[in-house]
Amino acid sequence: MPNNMLPTSGPGRPKDLAKRKAILEAAKALFLSNGYDGSSMDAIAAEAGVSKLTVYSHFTDKEKLFAEAIKSKCEEQLPQLLFELSDEVPVEQALLSIGSGFSELINSRESLELHRVMVTLAAQGSQLSKVFYEAGPEAVLHGMAELLRQADLAGKLRVADPLSAADQFFCLIKGGVNFRLLIGCGEALQGTAAEAHVRDAVNVFLRAYRADTAD
């Protein structure tokens, strides 16, 4: 929710912000465990310890709350700071950090279940899949594209089409593992195996886009 839509004055502001956070945390937990249809606004209000009226006062409807919950979940694993290029952090390390966070996010049990729900809803002609994509995957994709654009301008990488390159990067991180998990064939990579997968994907990406003068 944009900052200009939050309470701007009055003694109740800190309490209101705390309630908003509680509602978001409850929504994330229920949407990811029970799906969209299985999570009512009444249940979310009860989980957050607030009234349903309070939920609606912060988030105008269930679809809006769902979008904000997805955005918040993505930002937990992939905070915006990860997509800011720093002179102190080698570009390879930045890519490894993003790749690790993304891999953990998409291969979590909750994320896999949510993706399956979205596929089912899309087959039914629901617009909720579009809401999900814009709030989560698309926002992450554009954040990555901006980092690659910055890396190109700094001469650390050579990226003619940052958006396309960002798409390629995340596809490399997904690999075949994510698809097998989605259809229930196989288990998520753990520990050193997960780290090696991300490292290999980053190395492939850098071989394609590293500038001759890159660190």
Short mmCIF file of C-alpha atoms in Angstrom, two decimals:
data_model
loop_
_atom_site.label_atom_id
_atom_site.label_comp_id
_atom_site.label_asym_id
_atom_site.label_seq_id
_atom_site.Cartn_x
_atom_site.Cartn_y
_atom_site.Cartn_z
CA MET A 1 0.00 0.00 0.00
CA PRO A 2 1.46 3.40 -0.94
CA ASN A 3 2.57 5.51 2.00
CA ASN A 4 0.11 8.27 1.12
CA MET A 5 -2.75 5.87 1.84
CA LEU A 6 -1.58 5.20 5.41
CA PRO A 7 -2.80 7.22 8.41
CA THR A 8 -0.85 10.48 8.51
CA SER A 9 -1.81 11.88 11.89
CA GLY A 10 -3.38 11.17 15.25
CA PRO A 11 -2.31 9.28 18.35
CA GLY A 12 -3.38 5.93 16.92
CA ARG A 13 -0.89 5.89 14.06
CA PRO A 14 1.74 3.55 15.59
CA LYS A 15 -1.03 1.16 16.66
CA ASP A 16 -2.55 1.29 13.16
CA LEU A 17 0.79 0.49 11.54
CA ALA A 18 1.24 -2.41 13.95
CA LYS A 19 -2.20 -3.71 13.01
CA ARG A 20 -1.39 -3.41 9.31
CA LYS A 21 1.74 -5.48 9.82
CA ALA A 22 -0.20 -8.08 11.80
CA ILE A 23 -2.80 -8.32 9.05
CA LEU A 24 -0.12 -8.78 6.39
CA GLU A 25 1.62 -11.48 8.43
CA ALA A 26 -1.68 -13.30 8.94
CA ALA A 27 -2.56 -12.99 5.25
CA LYS A 28 0.83 -14.37 4.17
CA ALA A 29 0.49 -17.33 6.49
CA LEU A 30 -3.07 -18.20 5.47
CA PHE A 31 -2.81 -17.54 1.74
CA LEU A 32 0.34 -19.64 1.50
CA SER A 33 -1.02 -22.49 3.61
CA ASN A 34 -4.70 -22.52 2.57
CA GLY A 35 -4.70 -20.86 -0.84
CA TYR A 36 -6.80 -17.90 -1.92
CA ASP A 37 -10.26 -19.46 -1.74
CA GLY A 38 -9.42 -21.22 1.52
CA SER A 39 -8.50 -17.97 3.27
CA SER A 40 -11.44 -15.80 4.26
CA MET A 41 -11.20 -12.24 5.46
CA ASP A 42 -12.81 -13.41 8.72
CA ALA A 43 -10.04 -15.99 9.20
CA ILE A 44 -7.33 -13.44 8.41
CA ALA A 45 -8.85 -10.97 10.86
CA ALA A 46 -8.98 -13.64 13.57
CA GLU A 47 -5.39 -14.68 12.90
CA ALA A 48 -4.25 -11.06 13.09
CA GLY A 49 -6.24 -10.39 16.25
CA VAL A 50 -8.24 -7.54 14.71
CA SER A 51 -11.77 -7.00 13.48
CA LYS A 52 -12.76 -7.65 9.88
CA LEU A 53 -13.61 -3.94 9.60
CA THR A 54 -10.00 -3.14 10.49
CA VAL A 55 -8.78 -5.47 7.75
CA TYR A 56 -10.94 -3.68 5.19
CA SER A 57 -9.85 -0.27 6.46
CA HIS A 58 -6.23 -1.11 5.63
CA PHE A 59 -6.83 -3.23 2.52
CA THR A 60 -9.92 -2.39 0.51
CA ASP A 61 -10.70 -5.96 -0.55
CA LYS A 62 -9.39 -9.52 -0.51
CA GLU A 63 -7.68 -9.18 -3.89
CA LYS A 64 -5.76 -6.10 -2.73
CA LEU A 65 -4.70 -7.88 0.44
CA PHE A 66 -3.59 -10.90 -1.58
CA ALA A 67 -1.43 -8.72 -3.85
CA GLU A 68 0.16 -6.97 -0.87
CA ALA A 69 0.81 -10.28 0.87
CA ILE A 70 2.56 -11.69 -2.21
CA LYS A 71 4.63 -8.54 -2.58
CA SER A 72 5.60 -8.66 1.10
CA LYS A 73 6.58 -12.34 0.86
CA CYS A 74 8.83 -11.66 -2.12
CA GLU A 75 10.47 -8.74 -0.33
CA GLU A 76 11.25 -10.99 2.65
CA GLN A 77 13.41 -13.24 0.48
CA LEU A 78 14.48 -10.61 -2.03
CA PRO A 79 14.56 -7.19 -0.35
CA GLN A 80 14.91 -4.18 -2.62
CA LEU A 81 18.42 -3.55 -1.33
CA LEU A 82 19.57 -6.74 -3.07
CA PHE A 83 18.82 -5.11 -6.41
CA GLU A 84 20.98 -2.06 -5.74
CA LEU A 85 24.45 -2.32 -7.26
CA SER A 86 27.21 -1.39 -4.82
CA ASP A 87 30.84 -0.58 -5.55
CA GLU A 88 31.78 -2.47 -2.39
CA VAL A 89 30.10 -5.72 -3.50
CA PRO A 90 31.41 -7.63 -6.56
CA VAL A 91 28.70 -8.22 -9.13
CA GLU A 92 29.20 -11.99 -8.80
CA GLN A 93 28.40 -11.82 -5.10
CA ALA A 94 25.31 -9.74 -5.79
CA LEU A 95 24.10 -12.34 -8.29
CA LEU A 96 24.77 -15.17 -5.84
CA SER A 97 22.77 -13.42 -3.12
CA ILE A 98 19.83 -12.79 -5.43
CA GLY A 99 20.01 -16.31 -6.84
CA SER A 100 20.04 -17.90 -3.38
CA GLY A 101 17.10 -15.83 -2.16
CA PHE A 102 15.10 -16.50 -5.32
CA SER A 103 15.81 -20.24 -5.21
CA GLU A 104 14.73 -20.49 -1.59
CA LEU A 105 11.58 -18.51 -2.32
CA ILE A 106 10.31 -20.40 -5.36
CA ASN A 107 11.18 -23.86 -4.04
CA SER A 108 9.52 -23.45 -0.65
CA ARG A 109 6.50 -25.64 0.03
CA GLU A 110 4.23 -22.61 0.37
CA SER A 111 5.37 -21.08 -2.91
CA LEU A 112 4.94 -24.34 -4.81
CA GLU A 113 1.41 -24.78 -3.47
CA LEU A 114 0.53 -21.21 -4.36
CA HIS A 115 1.86 -21.64 -7.90
CA ARG A 116 -0.30 -24.73 -8.36
CA VAL A 117 -3.33 -22.77 -7.19
CA MET A 118 -2.53 -19.98 -9.65
CA VAL A 119 -2.30 -22.44 -12.54
CA THR A 120 -5.70 -23.87 -11.62
CA LEU A 121 -7.25 -20.40 -11.37
CA ALA A 122 -5.76 -19.41 -14.73
CA ALA A 123 -7.35 -22.46 -16.34
CA GLN A 124 -10.68 -21.24 -14.94
CA GLY A 125 -10.23 -17.81 -16.49
CA SER A 126 -9.57 -16.05 -13.18
CA GLN A 127 -7.72 -12.71 -13.22
CA LEU A 128 -6.12 -13.53 -9.88
CA SER A 129 -3.12 -15.12 -11.59
CA LYS A 130 -2.41 -11.75 -13.23
CA VAL A 131 -2.64 -10.04 -9.82
CA PHE A 132 -0.19 -12.60 -8.43
CA TYR A 133 2.25 -12.18 -11.33
CA GLU A 134 2.28 -8.38 -11.17
CA ALA A 135 2.69 -8.30 -7.38
CA GLY A 136 5.44 -10.91 -7.19
CA PRO A 137 7.29 -12.35 -10.21
CA GLU A 138 7.01 -9.28 -12.42
CA ALA A 139 8.22 -6.91 -9.69
CA VAL A 140 11.21 -9.18 -9.00
CA LEU A 141 11.98 -9.41 -12.72
CA HIS A 142 12.05 -5.62 -13.13
CA GLY A 143 14.17 -5.22 -10.01
CA MET A 144 16.72 -7.61 -11.49
CA ALA A 145 16.60 -5.87 -14.86
CA GLU A 146 17.39 -2.55 -13.18
CA LEU A 147 20.41 -4.06 -11.41
CA LEU A 148 21.69 -5.46 -14.72
CA ARG A 149 21.16 -2.08 -16.37
CA GLN A 150 23.26 -0.48 -13.62
CA ALA A 151 25.94 -3.16 -14.05
CA ASP A 152 26.06 -2.45 -17.77
CA LEU A 153 26.40 1.31 -17.22
CA ALA A 154 29.19 0.69 -14.70
CA GLY A 155 31.03 -1.53 -17.17
CA LYS A 156 30.81 -4.57 -14.90
CA LEU A 157 28.65 -6.51 -17.33
CA ARG A 158 27.68 -6.13 -20.97
CA VAL A 159 23.90 -6.39 -21.12
CA ALA A 160 22.15 -5.10 -24.23
CA ASP A 161 18.66 -6.12 -23.07
CA PRO A 162 18.45 -6.09 -19.25
CA LEU A 163 14.87 -7.39 -19.08
CA SER A 164 15.63 -10.36 -21.30
CA ALA A 165 18.84 -11.07 -19.39
CA ALA A 166 16.95 -10.92 -16.07
CA ASP A 167 14.47 -13.47 -17.40
CA GLN A 168 17.35 -15.73 -18.46
CA PHE A 169 18.97 -15.40 -15.04
CA PHE A 170 15.89 -16.54 -13.16
CA CYS A 171 15.30 -19.38 -15.61
CA LEU A 172 18.83 -20.60 -14.92
CA ILE A 173 18.17 -20.47 -11.18
CA LYS A 174 14.91 -22.39 -11.57
CA GLY A 175 16.52 -25.06 -13.72
CA GLY A 176 14.68 -28.36 -13.94
CA VAL A 177 14.46 -28.64 -10.17
CA ASN A 178 11.59 -26.21 -9.78
CA PHE A 179 9.48 -27.89 -12.47
CA ARG A 180 10.01 -31.32 -10.92
CA LEU A 181 8.96 -29.95 -7.56
CA LEU A 182 5.84 -28.35 -9.05
CA ILE A 183 4.66 -31.68 -10.45
CA GLY A 184 5.66 -33.62 -7.33
CA CYS A 185 8.67 -35.40 -8.79
CA GLY A 186 11.79 -35.00 -6.68
CA GLU A 187 12.88 -33.05 -3.64
CA ALA A 188 14.22 -29.54 -3.12
CA LEU A 189 17.97 -29.12 -3.11
CA GLN A 190 19.40 -28.50 0.33
CA GLY A 191 22.63 -27.19 1.83
CA THR A 192 25.72 -27.48 -0.32
CA ALA A 193 23.75 -28.95 -3.23
CA ALA A 194 21.50 -25.88 -3.35
CA GLU A 195 24.51 -23.56 -3.09
CA ALA A 196 26.30 -25.42 -5.90
CA HIS A 197 23.25 -25.16 -8.16
CA VAL A 198 23.03 -21.39 -7.68
CA ARG A 199 26.77 -20.97 -8.13
CA ASP A 200 26.74 -22.96 -11.37
CA ALA A 201 23.82 -20.90 -12.71
CA VAL A 202 25.59 -17.64 -11.85
CA ASN A 203 28.79 -18.86 -13.54
CA VAL A 204 26.89 -19.68 -16.73
CA PHE A 205 25.22 -16.26 -16.66
CA LEU A 206 28.53 -14.46 -16.14
CA ARG A 207 30.17 -16.30 -19.00
CA ALA A 208 27.49 -14.87 -21.25
CA TYR A 209 27.45 -11.31 -19.91
CA ARG A 210 30.73 -10.55 -18.15
CA ALA A 211 32.59 -7.57 -19.51
CA ASP A 212 36.30 -7.91 -20.26
CA THR A 213 37.02 -5.24 -17.66
CA ALA A 214 34.73 -6.71 -15.00
CA ASP A 215 36.13 -7.44 -11.53
#
